């Protein structure tokens, strides 16, 4: 899909080519919407090196803002304003931004453990471009995420990292963004390092 300014004829008239608004609107592509909804194929998400992997959070963030705005409008029109509080939503979005800022450190720390275990203790070496590897890793990653998420719910120490996510009185799209700032570091070790053995 063409995501250049030719794909949006009026875009250049509204926003200059180098503006933030221009970049945000370019992210409203069908491909990014499919990434947001996990409607992707294995071939689209197989990369030989880590450097080739796009920043999916950046790609889908504009769609999340659209979903939040749509939800707010639907609740407003349907008369269910009691299910949405602006101050709570802003708090959730700020917590999500802070969480993203802290992820860099958590991923950087976890990658050292990942690389060390991969280099010294890996059990097998899967082909990076095999669909079977993709399917196997999909289920393994999902299972490890389940174990990590269950751990943060079951154990008091871990719950301290995760409780912020459940602290909202509302259940809406912004609540999903409400993450503890250092929860990513914990999950990086619980999920990422365990997968590195493969």
Rosetta silent file (secondary structure, phi, psi, omega in degrees, C-alpha in Angstrom):
SEQUENCE: XXXXXXXXXXXXXXXXXXXXXXXXXXXXXXXXXXXXXXXXXXXXXXXXXXXXXXXXXXXXXXXXXXXXXXXXXXXXXXXXXXXXXXXXXXXXXXXXXXXXXXXXXXXXXXXXXXXXXXXXXXXXXXXXXXXXXXXXXXXXXXXXXXXXXXXXXXXXXXXXXXXXXXXXXXXXXXXXXXXXXXXXXXXXXXXXXXXXXX
SCORE:     score description
SCORE:     0.000 S_00000001
   1 L     0.000  136.644 -179.140    0.000    0.000    0.000 S_00000001
   2 L   -78.129  117.549  179.202    1.281    3.428   -0.908 S_00000001
   3 L  -109.392   10.938  177.307    1.785    5.479    2.231 S_00000001
   4 L   -74.267  176.975 -176.675    3.515    8.429    0.561 S_00000001
   5 H   -66.083  -19.171  176.455    1.831   11.805    0.320 S_00000001
   6 H   -65.310  -26.760 -179.635    0.368   10.826   -3.087 S_00000001
   7 H   -71.139  -20.421  179.847   -1.889    8.358   -1.253 S_00000001
   8 L  -123.659   87.881 -173.763   -3.474   11.265    0.624 S_00000001
   9 L   -58.004  -38.020 -177.759   -4.175   14.038   -1.945 S_00000001
  10 L   -85.473  -10.367 -175.093   -5.471   16.578    0.592 S_00000001
  11 H   -60.166  -43.076 -177.297   -2.830   15.749    3.180 S_00000001
  12 H   -67.943  -28.937  178.092   -0.201   18.042    1.712 S_00000001
  13 H   -71.366  -33.719 -176.853   -2.661   20.940    1.627 S_00000001
  14 H   -83.775  -46.306 -176.711   -3.491   20.518    5.338 S_00000001
  15 L  -123.065  137.068  172.218   -0.070   19.617    6.736 S_00000001
  16 L   -61.985  154.408 -175.801    3.400   20.413    5.405 S_00000001
  17 L   -55.268  -28.896 -175.043    5.370   17.329    4.368 S_00000001
  18 L  -101.021    5.085 -175.523    7.621   17.484    7.429 S_00000001
  19 L   -78.351  159.706  176.943    4.995   18.186   10.081 S_00000001
  20 H   -65.352  -37.876  178.025    4.030   15.851   12.915 S_00000001
  21 H   -60.674  -38.786  177.867    0.423   15.876   11.717 S_00000001
  22 H   -62.160  -47.293 -179.819    1.551   14.630    8.312 S_00000001
  23 H   -64.589  -39.041  178.665    3.482   11.737    9.876 S_00000001
  24 H   -63.088  -45.500 -179.142    0.555   10.848   12.154 S_00000001
  25 H   -66.872  -32.922  177.475   -1.919   10.700    9.283 S_00000001
  26 H   -65.063  -24.414  178.407    0.444    8.571    7.196 S_00000001
  27 L   -75.838   -9.301  177.863    0.323    5.985    9.984 S_00000001
  28 L   -84.612   55.354  179.537   -3.416    5.543    9.373 S_00000001
  29 L   -98.638  161.853  177.606   -2.738    2.917    6.729 S_00000001
  30 H   -63.247  -37.362  178.411   -4.539   -0.362    6.200 S_00000001
  31 H   -61.133  -46.011  179.335   -1.303   -2.223    6.967 S_00000001
  32 H   -67.213  -33.188  175.129   -0.979   -0.506   10.342 S_00000001
  33 H   -64.509  -41.710  177.588   -4.646   -1.192   11.076 S_00000001
  34 H   -63.585  -38.902  176.019   -4.034   -4.884   10.384 S_00000001
  35 H   -63.266  -39.304  179.249   -1.035   -4.793   12.750 S_00000001
  36 H   -60.685  -38.383 -176.085   -3.229   -3.154   15.394 S_00000001
  37 L   -98.030    9.913 -179.403   -5.789   -5.961   15.125 S_00000001
  38 L    58.563   32.490  178.105   -3.195   -8.771   14.743 S_00000001
  39 L   -97.324   68.977 -174.275   -4.500   -9.545   11.233 S_00000001
  40 L  -130.641  159.987  178.095   -1.111  -10.465    9.832 S_00000001
  41 L  -103.845  160.412  177.789    0.516  -13.409    8.140 S_00000001
  42 H   -56.458  -40.424 -176.838    3.752  -15.119    9.161 S_00000001
  43 H   -61.892  -29.120 -179.614    5.524  -13.886    6.022 S_00000001
  44 H   -75.491  -18.394 -172.554    4.888  -10.260    6.966 S_00000001
  45 H  -122.572   21.951  175.264    6.510  -10.611   10.361 S_00000001
  46 L  -101.348  123.150 -178.407    9.590  -12.741    9.712 S_00000001
  47 L  -131.818  138.573 -176.977   12.821  -10.779    9.950 S_00000001
  48 L   -72.088  -37.095 -179.260   16.358  -12.072    9.751 S_00000001
  49 L  -125.779  159.321  179.136   17.813   -9.543   12.182 S_00000001
  50 H   -63.422  -33.469 -179.291   16.435   -7.543   15.089 S_00000001
  51 H   -63.562  -25.458 -179.011   17.330   -4.328   13.259 S_00000001
  52 H   -78.927  -16.414 -176.457   14.834   -5.225   10.502 S_00000001
  53 L   -73.879  123.721  178.944   11.879   -5.434   12.905 S_00000001
  54 L   -70.824  161.756  175.922    9.746   -2.278   12.691 S_00000001
  55 L   -83.056   93.267 -175.882    8.619   -0.439   15.798 S_00000001
  56 H   -62.761  -33.586  178.873    5.064   -1.751   15.890 S_00000001
  57 H   -60.195  -40.903  177.960    4.118    0.484   18.822 S_00000001
  58 H   -66.416  -41.781 -177.407    4.866    3.553   16.719 S_00000001
  59 H   -64.340  -37.820 -173.365    2.987    2.155   13.733 S_00000001
  60 H   -96.935   -8.329 -175.052   -0.219    1.356   15.630 S_00000001
  61 H   -61.129  -36.238  179.793   -0.297    4.255   18.109 S_00000001
  62 H   -66.218  -38.972  177.188   -2.256    6.523   15.762 S_00000001
  63 H   -64.009  -36.643  177.499   -4.931    3.853   15.309 S_00000001
  64 H   -61.811  -40.680  177.386   -5.193    3.563   19.110 S_00000001
  65 H   -63.027  -38.325  176.950   -5.859    7.302   19.296 S_00000001
  66 H   -63.903  -44.811  179.469   -8.573    6.886   16.641 S_00000001
  67 H   -61.715  -41.404  179.223  -10.151    4.009   18.611 S_00000001
  68 H   -63.375  -44.852  178.892  -10.093    6.068   21.825 S_00000001
  69 H   -64.093  -42.564  178.963  -11.736    9.029   20.073 S_00000001
  70 H   -62.547  -42.965  179.421  -14.348    6.764   18.441 S_00000001
  71 H   -61.913  -43.972  179.122  -15.145    5.132   21.770 S_00000001
  72 H   -60.926  -44.606 -179.869  -15.540    8.530   23.429 S_00000001
  73 H   -64.189  -43.852  179.475  -17.860    9.750   20.641 S_00000001
  74 H   -62.205  -44.338  178.646  -19.966    6.565   20.754 S_00000001
  75 H   -64.879  -38.018  178.860  -20.326    6.797   24.547 S_00000001
  76 H   -65.843  -46.823 -178.495  -21.197   10.486   24.287 S_00000001
  77 H   -67.616  -37.355 -177.181  -23.817    9.962   21.557 S_00000001
  78 L   -82.820   -2.318  177.362  -25.351    6.921   23.256 S_00000001
  79 L    80.237   21.726  179.914  -25.664    8.748   26.583 S_00000001
  80 L  -109.294   45.215 -178.844  -23.188    6.566   28.484 S_00000001
  81 H   -63.598  -19.265 -179.931  -20.803    9.330   29.548 S_00000001
  82 H   -69.894   -9.270  179.509  -20.582    7.736   33.000 S_00000001
  83 H   -95.496    7.715 -175.241  -18.325    5.037   31.482 S_00000001
  84 L  -147.448  126.285  175.760  -15.645    7.533   30.509 S_00000001
  85 L  -124.204  126.765 -176.142  -13.809   10.160   32.557 S_00000001
  86 H   -60.581  -43.871 -179.118  -11.404   12.504   30.817 S_00000001
  87 H   -63.427  -38.739  177.998   -9.067   12.813   33.815 S_00000001
  88 H   -66.908  -40.250  179.954   -8.885    9.010   34.165 S_00000001
  89 H   -66.271  -41.239  178.039   -8.225    8.612   30.447 S_00000001
  90 H   -65.132  -40.431  176.257   -5.446   11.203   30.483 S_00000001
  91 H   -59.399  -44.594  179.992   -3.902    9.457   33.504 S_00000001
  92 H   -63.181  -43.647 -179.936   -4.006    6.140   31.644 S_00000001
  93 H   -66.177  -39.517  177.342   -2.427    7.621   28.513 S_00000001
  94 H   -64.993  -39.325  176.943    0.324    9.312   30.547 S_00000001
  95 H   -64.109  -38.442  177.373    1.029    6.032   32.339 S_00000001
  96 H   -64.689  -40.847  178.022    1.264    4.314   28.950 S_00000001
  97 H   -64.899  -44.486  178.560    3.719    6.915   27.682 S_00000001
  98 H   -62.113  -41.165  178.093    5.832    6.578   30.836 S_00000001
  99 H   -60.430  -42.173  178.253    5.752    2.795   30.497 S_00000001
 100 H   -63.625  -38.558  178.806    7.015    3.074   26.914 S_00000001
 101 H   -62.672  -37.242 -178.518    9.854    5.341   28.060 S_00000001
 102 H   -81.005  -16.169 -178.148   10.970    2.758   30.615 S_00000001
 103 H   -63.700  -31.290 -179.025   10.748   -0.174   28.192 S_00000001
 104 H   -57.433  -48.637  179.707   14.022    0.790   26.571 S_00000001
 105 H   -63.311  -42.194 -179.913   15.969    0.085   29.736 S_00000001
 106 H   -64.367  -42.693  179.334   14.117   -3.161   30.430 S_00000001
 107 H   -69.318  -37.263  179.615   14.624   -4.480   26.935 S_00000001
 108 H   -64.498  -43.900  178.924   18.259   -3.430   26.922 S_00000001
 109 H   -65.562  -45.167 -177.327   18.933   -5.254   30.188 S_00000001
 110 H   -67.096  -31.129 -176.965   16.976   -8.340   29.128 S_00000001
 111 H   -65.537  -31.422  177.798   18.675   -8.567   25.735 S_00000001
 112 H   -64.189  -44.458  176.100   22.043   -9.215   27.401 S_00000001
 113 H   -64.248  -40.687  178.824   20.595  -12.222   29.222 S_00000001
 114 H   -59.325  -50.269 -177.613   18.833  -13.318   26.053 S_00000001
 115 H   -64.998  -41.237 -179.815   22.022  -13.177   23.960 S_00000001
 116 H   -62.641  -48.552  179.882   24.109  -14.927   26.625 S_00000001
 117 H   -63.896  -41.675  179.518   21.640  -17.802   27.014 S_00000001
 118 H   -60.964  -44.325 -177.250   21.196  -18.071   23.230 S_00000001
 119 H   -71.432  -29.118 -172.997   24.955  -18.240   22.642 S_00000001
 120 H  -111.362  -25.939 -170.910   25.720  -20.744   25.405 S_00000001
 121 H  -130.402    9.576 -177.417   22.631  -22.801   26.237 S_00000001
 122 L   -62.653  144.047 -177.775   20.221  -22.897   23.296 S_00000001
 123 L   -86.519  -42.579 -179.975   18.659  -26.288   22.710 S_00000001
 124 L  -140.729  163.296  175.473   17.882  -25.990   19.009 S_00000001
 125 L  -121.267  109.248 -178.850   18.353  -23.463   16.240 S_00000001
 126 L   -85.129  150.936  175.419   15.216  -22.822   14.261 S_00000001
 127 L   -72.233  130.104 -175.747   15.203  -21.360   10.767 S_00000001
 128 L   -67.442  -25.859 -175.519   14.141  -17.723   11.025 S_00000001
 129 L  -105.381   19.600  178.267   12.112  -17.817    7.791 S_00000001
 130 L   -92.070  133.818  177.366   10.164  -21.029    8.400 S_00000001
 131 H   -65.574  -31.320  177.933    6.409  -20.780    8.901 S_00000001
 132 H   -66.162  -38.428  175.474    6.621  -23.709   11.328 S_00000001
 133 H   -61.831  -43.540 -179.654    9.110  -21.750   13.428 S_00000001
 134 H   -60.726  -47.944 -178.439    6.731  -18.782   13.381 S_00000001
 135 H   -64.581  -44.377  178.528    3.742  -20.899   14.452 S_00000001
 136 H   -60.154  -47.192 -179.117    5.757  -22.681   17.147 S_00000001
 137 H   -67.966  -32.066  176.368    7.107  -19.379   18.511 S_00000001
 138 H   -59.494  -50.408 -178.861    3.636  -17.807   18.385 S_00000001
 139 H   -69.638  -38.015  178.954    2.218  -20.465   20.692 S_00000001
 140 H   -66.012  -44.862  178.321    5.328  -20.563   22.880 S_00000001
 141 H   -62.010  -42.637  179.922    5.398  -16.772   23.249 S_00000001
 142 H   -63.253  -41.337  178.871    1.687  -16.711   24.029 S_00000001
 143 H   -65.879  -42.662  179.930    2.121  -19.424   26.660 S_00000001
 144 H   -67.549  -35.936  175.842    5.105  -17.660   28.237 S_00000001
 145 H   -64.500  -40.908  177.142    3.186  -14.377   28.261 S_00000001
 146 H   -58.887  -46.959 -179.787    0.315  -16.187   29.980 S_00000001
 147 H   -62.138  -43.164  178.561    2.700  -17.541   32.638 S_00000001
 148 H   -63.894  -42.412  179.991    4.260  -14.103   33.144 S_00000001
 149 H   -68.213  -37.800  177.392    0.863  -12.416   33.356 S_00000001
 150 H   -65.457  -38.787  179.274   -0.394  -15.057   35.739 S_00000001
 151 H   -61.318  -40.708 -179.104    2.702  -14.563   37.898 S_00000001
 152 H   -71.325  -17.366  175.921    2.030  -10.826   38.202 S_00000001
 153 H   -90.286  -29.813 -171.656   -1.515  -11.634   39.339 S_00000001
 154 H   -91.650  -31.680 -173.471   -0.665  -14.471   41.738 S_00000001
 155 L  -108.369  128.594 -174.011    2.445  -13.289   43.596 S_00000001
 156 H   -53.807  -43.382 -179.038    2.325  -10.219   45.813 S_00000001
 157 H   -62.021  -46.102  179.758    5.753   -8.889   44.854 S_00000001
 158 H   -68.811  -34.261  179.773    4.966   -9.120   41.143 S_00000001
 159 H   -59.519  -32.560  177.681    1.448   -7.733   41.704 S_00000001
 160 H   -58.520  -29.983  177.802    3.067   -4.515   42.895 S_00000001
 161 H   -78.273  -25.320 -169.084    4.375   -4.015   39.354 S_00000001
 162 H  -107.466  -16.946 -172.288    0.995   -4.742   37.738 S_00000001
 163 H   -58.285  -30.685 -179.208   -1.632   -3.304   40.109 S_00000001
 164 H   -58.777  -34.944 -179.686   -1.636    0.067   38.375 S_00000001
 165 H   -61.558  -28.819 -177.695   -3.159   -1.558   35.287 S_00000001
 166 H  -101.868   12.778 -174.499   -6.198   -2.555   37.374 S_00000001
 167 L   -89.411   -4.994  179.978   -6.533    0.711   39.286 S_00000001
 168 L   -79.871  147.809  174.852   -8.963    2.442   36.918 S_00000001
 169 L   -82.879   -8.280 -174.602  -12.665    2.627   37.717 S_00000001
 170 L  -117.843  153.478  177.204  -13.423    2.415   33.998 S_00000001
 171 L  -119.749   97.034 -179.543  -12.965   -0.283   31.402 S_00000001
 172 L  -148.061 -175.359 -176.532  -12.175    1.332   28.073 S_00000001
 173 H   -60.743  -35.285 -178.472   -9.402    1.603   25.475 S_00000001
 174 H   -68.896  -27.722  179.461   -7.346    3.994   27.570 S_00000001
 175 H   -62.349  -32.177  178.191   -7.288    1.534   30.468 S_00000001
 176 H   -63.082  -26.950 -179.717   -5.267   -0.860   28.304 S_00000001
 177 H   -80.327  -15.880 -176.254   -2.543    1.798   28.141 S_00000001
 178 L   -76.383   92.906 -178.802   -2.352    2.079   31.943 S_00000001
 179 L  -122.584  148.776  174.877    0.750    0.004   32.625 S_00000001
 180 L   -67.670  141.277 -174.215    3.246    0.131   35.451 S_00000001
 181 L   -61.518  -36.546 -177.441    6.458    1.836   34.372 S_00000001
 182 L  -105.044    8.425  176.150    8.752   -1.013   35.411 S_00000001
 183 H   -62.213  -34.395  179.638    6.419   -3.911   34.662 S_00000001
 184 H   -59.754  -36.278  178.299    8.108   -4.200   31.248 S_00000001
 185 H   -64.597  -43.902  179.166   11.432   -5.000   32.912 S_00000001
 186 H   -63.233  -47.935 -178.618    9.842   -7.812   34.906 S_00000001
 187 H   -65.797  -31.915  178.489    8.012   -9.233   31.885 S_00000001
 188 H   -61.090  -37.577  178.932   11.185   -9.015   29.786 S_00000001
 189 H   -78.811  -41.194 -178.241   12.849  -11.442   32.179 S_00000001
 190 H   -68.043  -36.528 -174.291    9.843  -13.696   32.736 S_00000001
 191 H  -102.256  -52.328 -172.289    8.971  -14.008   29.057 S_00000001
 192 H   -65.937  -49.366 -175.750   11.945  -12.992   26.928 S_00000001
 193 H   -66.678  -35.743  179.540   14.819  -14.801   28.591 S_00000001
 194 H   -64.875  -32.391  178.361   12.895  -18.068   28.879 S_00000001
 195 H   -74.408  -21.081 -175.821   12.308  -18.036   25.109 S_00000001
 196 L   -68.156  -16.370  177.745   15.990  -17.498   24.417 S_00000001
 197 L   -66.584  -18.585  178.906   16.717  -21.142   25.227 S_00000001
 198 L   -96.300    0.000    0.000   15.169  -21.973   21.875 S_00000001
